[in-house]
Tab-separated table of N, CA and C in Angstrom:
chain	number	residue	atom	x	y	z
A	129	MET	N	-0.501	-6.082	-10.080
A	129	MET	CA	-1.805	-6.552	-10.463
A	129	MET	C	-2.838	-5.582	-9.887
A	130	SER	N	-3.774	-5.156	-10.695
A	130	SER	CA	-4.823	-4.248	-10.237
A	130	SER	C	-5.927	-5.052	-9.565
A	131	LEU	N	-6.337	-4.624	-8.384
A	131	LEU	CA	-7.387	-5.313	-7.642
A	131	LEU	C	-8.722	-4.608	-7.816
A	132	GLY	N	-8.699	-3.307	-7.828
A	132	GLY	CA	-9.908	-2.519	-7.967
A	132	GLY	C	-9.551	-1.200	-8.603
A	133	GLY	N	-10.494	-0.291	-8.652
A	133	GLY	CA	-10.281	0.997	-9.293
A	133	GLY	C	-8.988	1.680	-8.914
A	134	GLU	N	-8.714	1.797	-7.636
A	134	GLU	CA	-7.506	2.484	-7.171
A	134	GLU	C	-6.682	1.588	-6.256
A	135	GLU	N	-6.911	0.284	-6.308
A	135	GLU	CA	-6.183	-0.644	-5.449
A	135	GLU	C	-5.346	-1.588	-6.298
A	136	PHE	N	-4.121	-1.800	-5.848
A	136	PHE	CA	-3.189	-2.657	-6.558
A	136	PHE	C	-2.558	-3.631	-5.588
A	137	ILE	N	-2.137	-4.771	-6.120
A	137	ILE	CA	-1.431	-5.773	-5.331
A	137	ILE	C	0.007	-5.823	-5.817
A	138	ILE	N	0.927	-5.819	-4.880
A	138	ILE	CA	2.333	-6.032	-5.199
A	138	ILE	C	2.744	-7.308	-4.478
A	139	ILE	N	3.170	-8.304	-5.240
A	139	ILE	CA	3.587	-9.575	-4.661
A	139	ILE	C	5.108	-9.625	-4.652
A	140	LEU	N	5.671	-9.823	-3.474
A	140	LEU	CA	7.126	-9.907	-3.306
A	140	LEU	C	7.469	-11.313	-2.825
A	141	PRO	N	7.876	-12.193	-3.730
A	141	PRO	CA	8.203	-13.553	-3.297
A	141	PRO	C	9.464	-13.575	-2.427
A	142	ILE	N	9.462	-14.453	-1.468
A	142	ILE	CA	10.597	-14.656	-0.565
A	142	ILE	C	11.045	-13.322	0.042
A	143	CYS	N	10.149	-12.719	0.793
A	143	CYS	CA	10.418	-11.407	1.377
A	143	CYS	C	9.886	-11.405	2.809
A	144	SER	N	10.674	-10.897	3.733
A	144	SER	CA	10.226	-10.817	5.124
A	144	SER	C	9.216	-9.678	5.273
A	145	LEU	N	8.463	-9.700	6.360
A	145	LEU	CA	7.507	-8.624	6.626
A	145	LEU	C	8.243	-7.295	6.766
A	146	GLU	N	9.398	-7.328	7.413
A	146	GLU	CA	10.193	-6.111	7.585
A	146	GLU	C	10.643	-5.545	6.233
A	147	ASP	N	11.134	-6.411	5.349
A	147	ASP	CA	11.580	-5.949	4.028
A	147	ASP	C	10.408	-5.446	3.185
A	148	ALA	N	9.282	-6.167	3.232
A	148	ALA	CA	8.105	-5.750	2.468
A	148	ALA	C	7.593	-4.400	2.966
A	149	THR	N	7.594	-4.213	4.281
A	149	THR	CA	7.161	-2.946	4.866
A	149	THR	C	8.095	-1.819	4.453
A	150	SER	N	9.383	-2.092	4.465
A	150	SER	CA	10.374	-1.095	4.052
A	150	SER	C	10.197	-0.705	2.586
A	151	LYS	N	9.942	-1.691	1.731
A	151	LYS	CA	9.723	-1.410	0.305
A	151	LYS	C	8.449	-0.587	0.105
A	152	ALA	N	7.388	-0.944	0.835
A	152	ALA	CA	6.139	-0.187	0.735
A	152	ALA	C	6.343	1.250	1.201
A	153	GLU	N	7.089	1.424	2.273
A	153	GLU	CA	7.366	2.770	2.787
A	153	GLU	C	8.174	3.580	1.780
A	154	SER	N	9.117	2.944	1.104
A	154	SER	CA	9.908	3.639	0.075
A	154	SER	C	9.025	4.104	-1.078
A	155	VAL	N	8.124	3.229	-1.523
A	155	VAL	CA	7.201	3.596	-2.605
A	155	VAL	C	6.278	4.714	-2.137
A	156	ARG	N	5.750	4.597	-0.909
A	156	ARG	CA	4.856	5.625	-0.369
A	156	ARG	C	5.545	6.984	-0.331
A	157	ARG	N	6.786	6.981	0.133
A	157	ARG	CA	7.546	8.232	0.234
A	157	ARG	C	7.813	8.830	-1.153
A	158	GLU	N	8.166	7.989	-2.122
A	158	GLU	CA	8.399	8.469	-3.494
A	158	GLU	C	7.141	9.128	-4.060
A	159	ILE	N	6.000	8.485	-3.848
A	159	ILE	CA	4.735	9.035	-4.343
A	159	ILE	C	4.422	10.352	-3.640
A	160	ALA	N	4.566	10.377	-2.320
A	160	ALA	CA	4.244	11.581	-1.539
A	160	ALA	C	5.165	12.748	-1.877
A	161	ASP	N	6.398	12.448	-2.255
A	161	ASP	CA	7.361	13.508	-2.575
A	161	ASP	C	7.107	14.156	-3.931
A	162	LYS	N	6.279	13.531	-4.743
A	162	LYS	CA	5.993	14.067	-6.075
A	162	LYS	C	4.685	14.855	-6.032
A	163	SER	N	4.721	16.079	-6.453
A	163	SER	CA	3.508	16.893	-6.559
A	163	SER	C	3.328	17.269	-8.013
A	164	THR	N	2.110	17.222	-8.456
A	164	THR	CA	1.777	17.590	-9.820
A	164	THR	C	1.088	18.942	-9.789
A	165	VAL	N	1.251	19.696	-10.822
A	165	VAL	CA	0.594	20.996	-10.917
A	165	VAL	C	-0.433	20.921	-12.035
A	166	ASP	N	-1.665	21.328	-11.736
A	166	ASP	CA	-2.696	21.324	-12.770
A	166	ASP	C	-2.676	22.646	-13.536
A	167	GLY	N	-3.624	22.844	-14.419
A	167	GLY	CA	-3.672	24.029	-15.274
A	167	GLY	C	-3.814	25.340	-14.522
A	168	ARG	N	-4.292	25.306	-13.294
A	168	ARG	CA	-4.463	26.531	-12.507
A	168	ARG	C	-3.257	26.788	-11.604
A	169	VAL	N	-2.213	26.061	-11.793
A	169	VAL	CA	-0.989	26.182	-10.997
A	169	VAL	C	-1.273	25.960	-9.504
A	170	GLN	N	-2.178	25.071	-9.247
A	170	GLN	CA	-2.502	24.703	-7.869
A	170	GLN	C	-1.926	23.305	-7.626
A	171	PRO	N	-1.101	23.131	-6.595
A	171	PRO	CA	-0.496	21.818	-6.384
A	171	PRO	C	-1.531	20.744	-6.076
A	172	ILE	N	-1.298	19.578	-6.607
A	172	ILE	CA	-2.107	18.403	-6.306
A	172	ILE	C	-1.183	17.426	-5.591
A	173	TYR	N	-1.472	17.114	-4.357
A	173	TYR	CA	-0.632	16.214	-3.587
A	173	TYR	C	-1.157	14.789	-3.714
A	174	ILE	N	-0.283	13.899	-4.080
A	174	ILE	CA	-0.640	12.502	-4.274
A	174	ILE	C	-0.110	11.712	-3.083
A	175	THR	N	-0.964	10.882	-2.505
A	175	THR	CA	-0.562	10.053	-1.375
A	175	THR	C	-0.895	8.595	-1.674
A	176	ALA	N	-0.360	7.708	-0.858
A	176	ALA	CA	-0.641	6.279	-1.000
A	176	ALA	C	-0.699	5.640	0.379
A	177	SER	N	-1.616	4.714	0.530
A	177	SER	CA	-1.742	3.943	1.766
A	177	SER	C	-1.498	2.476	1.431
A	178	PHE	N	-0.847	1.759	2.340
A	178	PHE	CA	-0.488	0.367	2.092
A	178	PHE	C	-0.905	-0.519	3.255
A	179	GLY	N	-1.382	-1.714	2.920
A	179	GLY	CA	-1.588	-2.790	3.883
A	179	GLY	C	-0.622	-3.898	3.515
A	180	VAL	N	0.284	-4.243	4.420
A	180	VAL	CA	1.337	-5.220	4.127
A	180	VAL	C	1.170	-6.434	5.032
A	181	THR	N	1.208	-7.616	4.442
A	181	THR	CA	1.092	-8.846	5.218
A	181	THR	C	1.839	-9.966	4.512
A	182	LEU	N	2.022	-11.066	5.211
A	182	LEU	CA	2.660	-12.254	4.650
A	182	LEU	C	1.654	-13.385	4.590
A	183	ASN	N	1.862	-14.297	3.635
A	183	ASN	CA	0.969	-15.445	3.575
A	183	ASN	C	1.464	-16.540	4.512
A	184	ALA	N	0.522	-17.224	5.121
A	184	ALA	CA	0.840	-18.366	5.974
A	184	ALA	C	0.866	-19.620	5.103
A	185	THR	N	1.648	-20.593	5.498
A	185	THR	CA	1.739	-21.839	4.740
A	185	THR	C	0.355	-22.454	4.578
A	186	GLY	N	0.006	-22.767	3.354
A	186	GLY	CA	-1.279	-23.395	3.069
A	186	GLY	C	-2.464	-22.450	3.068
A	187	GLU	N	-2.220	-21.175	3.225
A	187	GLU	CA	-3.302	-20.189	3.283
A	187	GLU	C	-3.875	-19.937	1.891
A	188	TYR	N	-5.168	-19.757	1.824
A	188	TYR	CA	-5.805	-19.406	0.560
A	188	TYR	C	-5.439	-17.976	0.183
A	189	PHE	N	-5.271	-17.755	-1.118
A	189	PHE	CA	-4.937	-16.422	-1.623
A	189	PHE	C	-6.006	-15.415	-1.212
A	190	SER	N	-7.263	-15.824	-1.240
A	190	SER	CA	-8.360	-14.914	-0.883
A	190	SER	C	-8.257	-14.456	0.576
A	191	ASP	N	-7.772	-15.324	1.469
A	191	ASP	CA	-7.595	-14.936	2.873
A	191	ASP	C	-6.468	-13.918	3.022
A	192	LEU	N	-5.401	-14.115	2.272
A	192	LEU	CA	-4.278	-13.178	2.274
A	192	LEU	C	-4.734	-11.802	1.793
A	193	ILE	N	-5.484	-11.774	0.701
A	193	ILE	CA	-5.974	-10.513	0.138
A	193	ILE	C	-6.928	-9.836	1.113
A	194	SER	N	-7.779	-10.612	1.750
A	194	SER	CA	-8.726	-10.050	2.718
A	194	SER	C	-7.989	-9.381	3.880
A	195	ARG	N	-6.944	-10.026	4.387
A	195	ARG	CA	-6.170	-9.458	5.488
A	195	ARG	C	-5.453	-8.177	5.049
A	196	ALA	N	-4.842	-8.217	3.868
A	196	ALA	CA	-4.153	-7.027	3.345
A	196	ALA	C	-5.148	-5.886	3.146
A	197	ASP	N	-6.345	-6.209	2.680
A	197	ASP	CA	-7.373	-5.194	2.456
A	197	ASP	C	-7.795	-4.546	3.777
A	198	LYS	N	-7.933	-5.338	4.824
A	198	LYS	CA	-8.282	-4.788	6.145
A	198	LYS	C	-7.178	-3.862	6.651
A	199	LEU	N	-5.927	-4.258	6.434
A	199	LEU	CA	-4.805	-3.409	6.844
A	199	LEU	C	-4.785	-2.112	6.042
A	200	LEU	N	-5.102	-2.207	4.759
A	200	LEU	CA	-5.176	-1.008	3.917
A	200	LEU	C	-6.218	-0.040	4.470
A	201	TYR	N	-7.384	-0.556	4.832
A	201	TYR	CA	-8.426	0.331	5.357
A	201	TYR	C	-8.062	0.880	6.735
A	202	GLN	N	-7.268	0.143	7.503
A	202	GLN	CA	-6.749	0.693	8.762
A	202	GLN	C	-5.822	1.869	8.467
A	203	ALA	N	-5.000	1.711	7.429
A	203	ALA	CA	-4.092	2.803	7.036
A	203	ALA	C	-4.891	4.028	6.608
A	204	LYS	N	-5.942	3.812	5.843
A	204	LYS	CA	-6.778	4.935	5.403
A	204	LYS	C	-7.477	5.588	6.596
A	205	ALA	N	-7.943	4.774	7.541
A	205	ALA	CA	-8.628	5.304	8.723
A	205	ALA	C	-7.662	6.033	9.661
A	206	SER	N	-6.377	5.742	9.531
A	206	SER	CA	-5.357	6.385	10.370
A	206	SER	C	-4.886	7.713	9.807
A	207	GLY	N	-5.558	8.193	8.800
A	207	GLY	CA	-5.196	9.482	8.225
A	207	GLY	C	-4.577	9.388	6.846
A	208	ARG	N	-4.490	8.197	6.305
A	208	ARG	CA	-3.949	7.966	4.957
A	208	ARG	C	-2.454	8.227	4.886
A	209	ASN	N	-1.906	7.949	3.707
A	209	ASN	CA	-0.488	8.197	3.431
A	209	ASN	C	0.425	7.520	4.453
A	210	CYS	N	0.141	6.225	4.722
A	210	CYS	CA	0.972	5.477	5.663
A	210	CYS	C	0.984	3.997	5.290
A	211	VAL	N	1.808	3.244	5.986
A	211	VAL	CA	1.938	1.801	5.782
A	211	VAL	C	1.560	1.111	7.086
A	212	ILE	N	0.634	0.151	7.012
A	212	ILE	CA	0.264	-0.664	8.164
A	212	ILE	C	0.636	-2.101	7.820
A	213	ALA	N	1.385	-2.741	8.689
A	213	ALA	CA	1.837	-4.114	8.442
A	213	ALA	C	1.497	-5.005	9.625
A	214	LYS	N	1.168	-6.258	9.301
A	214	LYS	CA	0.903	-7.242	10.356
A	214	LYS	C	1.065	-8.629	9.779
């Protein structure tokens, strides 16, 4: 599900924080390992940052998204191209 211009949500039902973090890291690594070449034969490196969290019982979806968004911005502030989970 697209959240914003360059932000997406991936929902993994019945998944531990460890498994979700591992899946995010796998996707991040796949993206980082792919380089595209533009018309000037100059490499373009693509990176991805992830904020990973779990929902608490009875928690509002908006609170979950807000927490994940804060983690995403922590990942970006940490130099990008990483996964932050909590």
